[in-house]
Coordinates of N, CA, C and O in Angstrom, one line a residue:
M1 N -9.0 8.6 -4.1 CA -9.0 7.5 -3.1 C -10.3 6.4 -3.3 O -11.1 6.8 -4.1
K2 N -10.1 5.1 -3.1 CA -10.9 4.2 -3.3 C -11.3 3.3 -2.2 O -10.5 2.9 -1.5
V3 N -12.5 3.2 -2.0 CA -12.9 2.2 -0.9 C -13.5 1.0 -1.5 O -13.9 1.0 -2.7
T4 N -13.0 -0.2 -1.0 CA -13.3 -1.5 -1.7 C -13.5 -2.7 -0.8 O -13.3 -2.3 0.4
E5 N -13.7 -3.7 -1.2 CA -14.1 -4.9 -0.5 C -12.8 -5.6 -0.2 O -11.7 -5.1 -0.6
S6 N -12.6 -6.5 0.6 CA -11.5 -7.1 1.0 C -10.9 -7.6 -0.2 O -11.2 -8.0 -1.4
P7 N -9.4 -7.8 -0.3 CA -8.6 -8.2 -1.5 C -9.3 -9.7 -2.0 O -10.0 -10.5 -1.2
S8 N -9.0 -9.8 -3.3 CA -9.6 -11.1 -3.7 C -8.6 -12.7 -3.6 O -7.4 -12.4 -4.1
Y9 N -8.8 -13.2 -2.8 CA -7.7 -14.3 -2.3 C -7.5 -15.3 -3.4 O -6.7 -15.9 -3.4
S10 N -8.6 -15.3 -4.1 CA -8.5 -16.2 -5.4 C -7.4 -16.0 -6.4 O -7.2 -16.8 -7.2
M11 N -7.0 -14.7 -6.3 CA -5.9 -14.3 -7.3 C -4.6 -14.6 -6.6 O -4.2 -14.0 -5.5
S12 N -3.9 -15.4 -7.3 CA -2.8 -16.0 -6.6 C -1.7 -14.9 -6.4 O -0.8 -14.9 -5.5
E13 N -1.8 -14.0 -7.2 CA -0.7 -12.8 -7.0 C -0.7 -12.2 -5.7 O 0.0 -11.7 -4.9
V14 N -2.3 -11.8 -5.6 CA -2.8 -11.2 -4.3 C -2.4 -12.0 -3.1 O -2.0 -11.5 -2.3
S15 N -2.7 -13.1 -3.0 CA -2.4 -14.3 -2.0 C -0.9 -14.0 -1.7 O -0.4 -14.0 -0.5
N16 N 0.1 -14.3 -2.6 CA 1.3 -14.2 -2.7 C 2.0 -13.2 -2.2 O 2.8 -13.1 -1.4
V17 N 1.3 -11.8 -2.6 CA 2.2 -10.6 -2.0 C 1.7 -10.3 -0.6 O 2.3 -9.9 0.1
M18 N 0.4 -10.9 -0.1 CA 0.1 -10.8 1.2 C 1.0 -11.7 2.1 O 1.1 -11.1 3.3
D19 N 1.2 -12.8 1.5 CA 2.2 -13.6 2.5 C 3.5 -13.2 2.5 O 4.1 -13.0 3.7
Q20 N 4.2 -12.4 1.7 CA 5.2 -11.9 1.4 C 5.2 -10.6 2.3 O 6.4 -10.3 3.0
A21 N 4.1 -10.0 2.3 CA 4.2 -8.6 3.2 C 4.0 -8.9 4.6 O 4.8 -8.4 5.2
R22 N 3.5 -10.2 5.0 CA 3.7 -10.6 6.3 C 5.0 -10.9 6.7 O 5.4 -10.6 7.9
S23 N 5.8 -11.5 6.0 CA 7.0 -11.8 6.2 C 7.9 -10.8 6.3 O 8.9 -10.7 7.4
F24 N 7.9 -9.6 5.2 CA 8.5 -8.4 5.1 C 8.3 -7.7 6.8 O 9.4 -7.3 7.0
I25 N 7.1 -7.3 7.1 CA 6.7 -6.9 8.2 C 7.2 -7.2 9.5 O 7.8 -6.7 10.3
A26 N 7.1 -8.8 9.5 CA 7.5 -9.4 10.7 C 9.0 -9.0 10.8 O 9.6 -8.7 11.9
S27 N 9.8 -9.2 10.0 CA 11.2 -9.1 9.7 C 11.6 -7.8 10.1 O 12.5 -7.5 10.9
A28 N 11.0 -7.1 9.3 CA 11.5 -5.4 9.7 C 11.0 -4.7 10.9 O 11.8 -3.9 11.4
S29 N 10.1 -5.4 11.8 CA 9.6 -5.0 13.1 C 10.1 -5.9 14.0 O 9.6 -5.8 15.3
D30 N 10.8 -6.9 13.8 CA 11.5 -7.8 14.5 C 10.3 -8.6 15.5 O 10.3 -8.6 16.7
R31 N 9.2 -9.1 14.9 CA 8.0 -9.8 15.3 C 8.0 -10.9 14.6 O 8.2 -11.3 13.7
T32 N 7.1 -11.9 15.4 CA 6.6 -13.1 14.6 C 5.5 -12.8 13.5 O 4.9 -11.7 13.7
E33 N 5.6 -13.7 12.5 CA 4.5 -13.5 11.5 C 2.9 -13.6 12.1 O 2.3 -12.7 11.4
D34 N 2.6 -14.4 13.1 CA 1.5 -14.3 13.5 C 0.9 -13.3 14.2 O -0.4 -13.1 14.6
T35 N 1.7 -12.2 14.4 CA 1.7 -11.1 15.2 C 1.2 -9.8 14.2 O 0.7 -8.7 14.6
V36 N 1.5 -9.8 12.9 CA 1.2 -8.8 12.0 C -0.1 -9.0 11.6 O -0.7 -9.8 11.4
E37 N -0.6 -7.7 11.7 CA -2.0 -7.4 11.7 C -2.5 -7.8 10.1 O -1.8 -7.4 9.2
K38 N -3.6 -8.7 10.0 CA -4.2 -8.8 8.6 C -4.5 -7.6 7.9 O -4.2 -7.9 6.5
A39 N -4.8 -6.5 8.4 CA -5.3 -5.4 7.9 C -3.8 -4.7 7.0 O -3.8 -4.4 6.0
D40 N -2.9 -4.9 7.6 CA -1.5 -4.5 7.0 C -1.1 -5.3 5.8 O -1.0 -4.6 4.6
T41 N -1.5 -6.7 5.7 CA -1.0 -7.1 4.6 C -2.3 -7.3 3.4 O -2.0 -7.2 2.4
E42 N -3.5 -6.9 4.3 CA -4.6 -6.3 3.2 C -4.4 -5.1 2.3 O -4.9 -5.2 1.2
I43 N -3.6 -4.3 3.1 CA -3.6 -2.9 2.2 C -2.4 -3.2 1.1 O -2.7 -2.9 0.0
V44 N -1.5 -4.1 1.0 CA -0.6 -4.4 0.1 C -1.0 -5.3 -1.2 O -1.1 -5.1 -2.1
G45 N -1.9 -6.2 -0.3 CA -2.8 -7.1 -1.5 C -3.9 -6.2 -2.1 O -4.0 -6.5 -3.5
L46 N -4.4 -5.2 -1.6 CA -5.6 -4.4 -2.5 C -4.9 -3.6 -3.2 O -5.3 -3.4 -4.3
A47 N -3.6 -3.0 -3.1 CA -2.9 -2.0 -4.0 C -2.6 -3.0 -5.1 O -2.8 -2.5 -6.3
L48 N -2.0 -4.1 -5.2 CA -1.6 -5.0 -6.3 C -2.9 -5.5 -6.8 O -2.9 -5.4 -8.3
E49 N -4.0 -5.9 -6.4 CA -5.1 -6.2 -7.3 C -5.6 -4.8 -7.8 O -6.0 -5.0 -9.0
I50 N -5.5 -3.9 -7.3 CA -6.3 -2.4 -8.1 C -5.1 -2.3 -9.2 O -5.7 -2.1 -10.4
L51 N -3.9 -2.4 -9.2 CA -3.1 -2.4 -10.2 C -3.4 -3.6 -11.3 O -3.2 -3.2 -12.6
L52 N -3.3 -4.7 -10.8 CA -3.5 -5.9 -11.7 C -4.8 -5.7 -12.5 O -5.0 -6.4 -13.6
N53 N -5.8 -5.2 -12.0 CA -7.1 -5.2 -12.5 C -7.1 -4.0 -13.3 O -8.2 -3.5 -14.1
D54 N -6.3 -3.1 -13.6 CA -6.2 -1.9 -14.2 C -7.3 -1.1 -13.7 O -7.9 -0.2 -14.4
T55 N -7.8 -1.1 -12.6 CA -8.6 0.0 -11.8 C -7.9 1.2 -11.8 O -8.7 2.3 -11.6
A56 N -6.5 1.2 -11.5 CA -5.9 2.5 -11.3 C -4.7 2.2 -12.3 O -4.0 1.1 -11.8
D57 N -3.8 3.1 -12.6 CA -2.6 2.9 -13.1 C -1.3 3.4 -12.2 O -0.2 3.0 -12.4
R58 N -1.9 3.7 -11.0 CA -1.0 4.2 -10.0 C -1.6 4.4 -8.5 O -2.7 4.2 -8.5
I59 N -0.8 3.8 -7.6 CA -1.5 4.0 -6.1 C -0.7 4.7 -5.1 O 0.5 4.9 -5.4
T60 N -1.3 5.3 -4.1 CA -0.6 5.9 -3.1 C -1.0 5.2 -2.0 O -2.4 5.1 -1.6
I61 N -0.3 4.8 -1.3 CA -0.6 4.0 0.2 C -0.3 5.2 1.5 O 1.1 5.7 1.4
V62 N -1.3 5.5 2.0 CA -0.8 6.7 3.2 C -1.0 5.9 4.8 O -1.9 5.4 5.0
T63 N 0.3 5.9 5.2 CA 0.3 5.0 6.5 C 1.6 5.5 7.1 O 2.6 5.4 6.5
N64 N 1.7 5.6 8.7 CA 2.7 5.9 9.1 C 3.4 4.6 9.9 O 4.8 4.8 10.5
D65 N 2.8 3.6 9.3 CA 3.5 2.5 9.5 C 5.0 2.1 8.9 O 4.5 1.7 7.6
I66 N 5.9 2.4 9.1 CA 7.3 2.2 8.4 C 7.3 1.0 7.6 O 7.5 0.8 6.4
P67 N 7.3 -0.2 8.5 CA 7.4 -1.4 7.8 C 6.2 -1.7 6.6 O 6.7 -2.6 5.7
L68 N 4.9 -1.4 6.9 CA 4.1 -1.6 5.9 C 4.4 -0.8 4.7 O 4.4 -1.2 3.6
G69 N 4.6 0.5 4.8 CA 5.0 1.4 3.7 C 6.4 0.7 2.8 O 6.3 0.6 1.8
E70 N 7.3 0.2 3.5 CA 8.7 -0.3 3.1 C 8.2 -1.6 2.2 O 8.8 -1.9 0.9
A71 N 7.4 -2.4 2.9 CA 6.7 -3.8 2.2 C 6.1 -3.1 0.8 O 6.3 -4.0 -0.2
A72 N 5.4 -2.7 0.9 CA 4.4 -2.0 -0.5 C 5.5 -1.7 -1.8 O 5.5 -1.9 -2.8
E73 N 6.4 -0.7 -1.2 CA 7.3 -0.1 -2.0 C 8.6 -1.2 -2.6 O 8.8 -1.2 -3.6
S74 N 8.7 -2.2 -1.7 CA 9.6 -3.2 -1.9 C 8.8 -4.3 -3.0 O 9.6 -4.6 -4.0
L75 N 7.8 -4.8 -2.4 CA 7.0 -6.0 -3.0 C 6.4 -5.6 -4.4 O 6.6 -6.5 -5.1
L76 N 5.8 -4.5 -4.3 CA 4.8 -4.4 -5.6 C 5.7 -4.3 -7.0 O 5.0 -4.8 -8.0
P77 N 6.7 -3.7 -7.1 CA 7.3 -3.6 -8.2 C 7.8 -5.2 -8.8 O 8.2 -5.3 -9.9
Q78 N 7.9 -6.2 -7.8 CA 8.1 -7.3 -8.2 C 7.3 -8.2 -9.1 O 7.3 -9.1 -9.9
Y79 N 5.8 -7.3 -9.1 CA 4.8 -8.1 -10.0 C 4.8 -7.1 -11.3 O 3.4 -7.2 -11.8
G80 N 5.7 -6.5 -11.8 CA 5.9 -6.0 -12.9 C 5.4 -4.3 -13.1 O 5.0 -3.9 -14.1
F81 N 5.4 -3.9 -11.9 CA 5.0 -2.2 -11.7 C 6.2 -1.5 -11.3 O 7.2 -2.0 -10.4
D82 N 6.3 -0.4 -12.0 CA 7.5 0.6 -11.8 C 7.2 1.2 -10.3 O 6.2 1.7 -10.1
N83 N 8.4 1.9 -10.1 CA 8.3 2.6 -8.8 C 7.5 4.1 -9.0 O 7.0 4.6 -8.1
E84 N 7.2 4.4 -10.2 CA 6.3 5.7 -10.3 C 4.7 5.2 -10.3 O 4.2 6.3 -9.7
Q85 N 4.6 4.1 -10.2 CA 3.1 3.9 -10.2 C 2.9 3.5 -8.7 O 1.6 3.3 -8.1
I86 N 3.7 3.5 -7.8 CA 3.7 3.2 -6.2 C 4.2 4.2 -5.4 O 5.5 4.6 -5.5
T87 N 3.3 4.7 -4.9 CA 3.7 5.8 -3.6 C 3.5 5.4 -2.3 O 2.3 5.1 -2.1
W88 N 4.3 5.9 -1.4 CA 4.1 5.8 0.0 C 4.3 7.0 0.7 O 5.4 7.6 0.4
L89 N 3.2 7.4 1.4 CA 3.4 8.8 2.0 C 3.0 8.5 3.5 O 2.1 7.7 3.8
T90 N 3.6 9.0 4.7 CA 3.3 9.3 5.8 C 2.1 10.2 6.0 O 1.8 10.9 5.0
G91 N 1.3 10.2 7.0 CA 0.5 11.2 7.1 C 0.9 12.8 7.0 O 0.1 13.5 6.6
G92 N 1.8 13.0 7.6 CA 2.8 14.5 7.5 C 2.9 14.6 6.2 O 2.8 15.8 5.8
E93 N 3.3 13.7 5.6 CA 3.8 14.1 4.0 C 2.4 14.4 3.4 O 2.6 15.3 2.3
L94 N 1.3 13.6 3.4 CA 0.2 13.9 2.9 C -0.2 15.2 3.1 O -0.9 16.1 2.3
A95 N -0.2 15.6 4.4 CA -0.6 16.7 4.9 C 0.0 17.9 4.2 O -0.5 19.0 3.9
G96 N 1.3 17.7 4.1 CA 2.2 18.6 3.5 C 1.7 18.8 2.1 O 1.7 19.8 1.4
E97 N 1.6 17.6 1.3 CA 1.1 17.9 -0.1 C -0.1 18.3 0.1 O -0.3 19.3 -1.2
L98 N -1.0 18.0 0.6 CA -2.3 18.9 0.7 C -2.4 20.5 0.7 O -3.1 21.2 0.2
A99 N -1.4 20.6 1.8 CA -1.3 22.2 2.2 C -0.8 22.6 1.0 O -1.2 24.0 0.8
E100 N 0.3 22.5 0.2 CA 0.7 22.9 -1.0 C -0.4 23.3 -2.0 O -0.3 24.5 -2.6
D101 N -1.3 22.7 -2.3 CA -2.5 22.8 -3.1 C -3.6 23.6 -2.6 O -4.5 23.9 -3.5
F102 N -3.6 24.0 -1.2 CA -4.7 24.6 -0.7 C -4.7 25.7 -1.0 O -3.7 26.8 -1.1
V103 N -5.8 26.4 -1.4 CA -6.1 27.7 -1.8 C -7.3 28.1 -1.1 O -8.2 27.7 -1.3
S104 N -7.1 29.3 -0.4 CA -8.3 29.8 0.9 C -9.2 30.4 -0.4 O -8.7 30.9 -1.3
E105 N -10.4 30.2 -0.1 CA -11.6 30.8 -0.9 C -11.5 32.6 -0.6 O -12.1 33.1 -1.5
F106 N -10.6 32.9 0.4 CA -10.7 34.5 0.5 C -9.7 35.2 0.0 O -9.2 36.3 0.3
D107 N -8.6 34.2 -0.7 CA -7.4 34.7 -1.2 C -7.6 35.5 -2.4 O -8.6 35.1 -3.2

């Protein structure tokens, strides 16, 4: 997990993917673009920034927001990253993965 500042709007790729994410999410959820939460677009922007800056070679976005997850999976590969580098999990899927790796200290 990485905790970071807001995405760097000065990077044109980051600004572009955030605009694309806003459009994608609005279309997928049948809303107007001005009602899409900025935090949703920032998640996609931060994911791209992390990949572009080689801070990580793969990212996992955990959200139950289906349009947001689909936006990340659809848009980030357009910037030169393959599907193996981008993973979207719902909270339930993450919990399941964590449970698979759980080893009780009493076992």
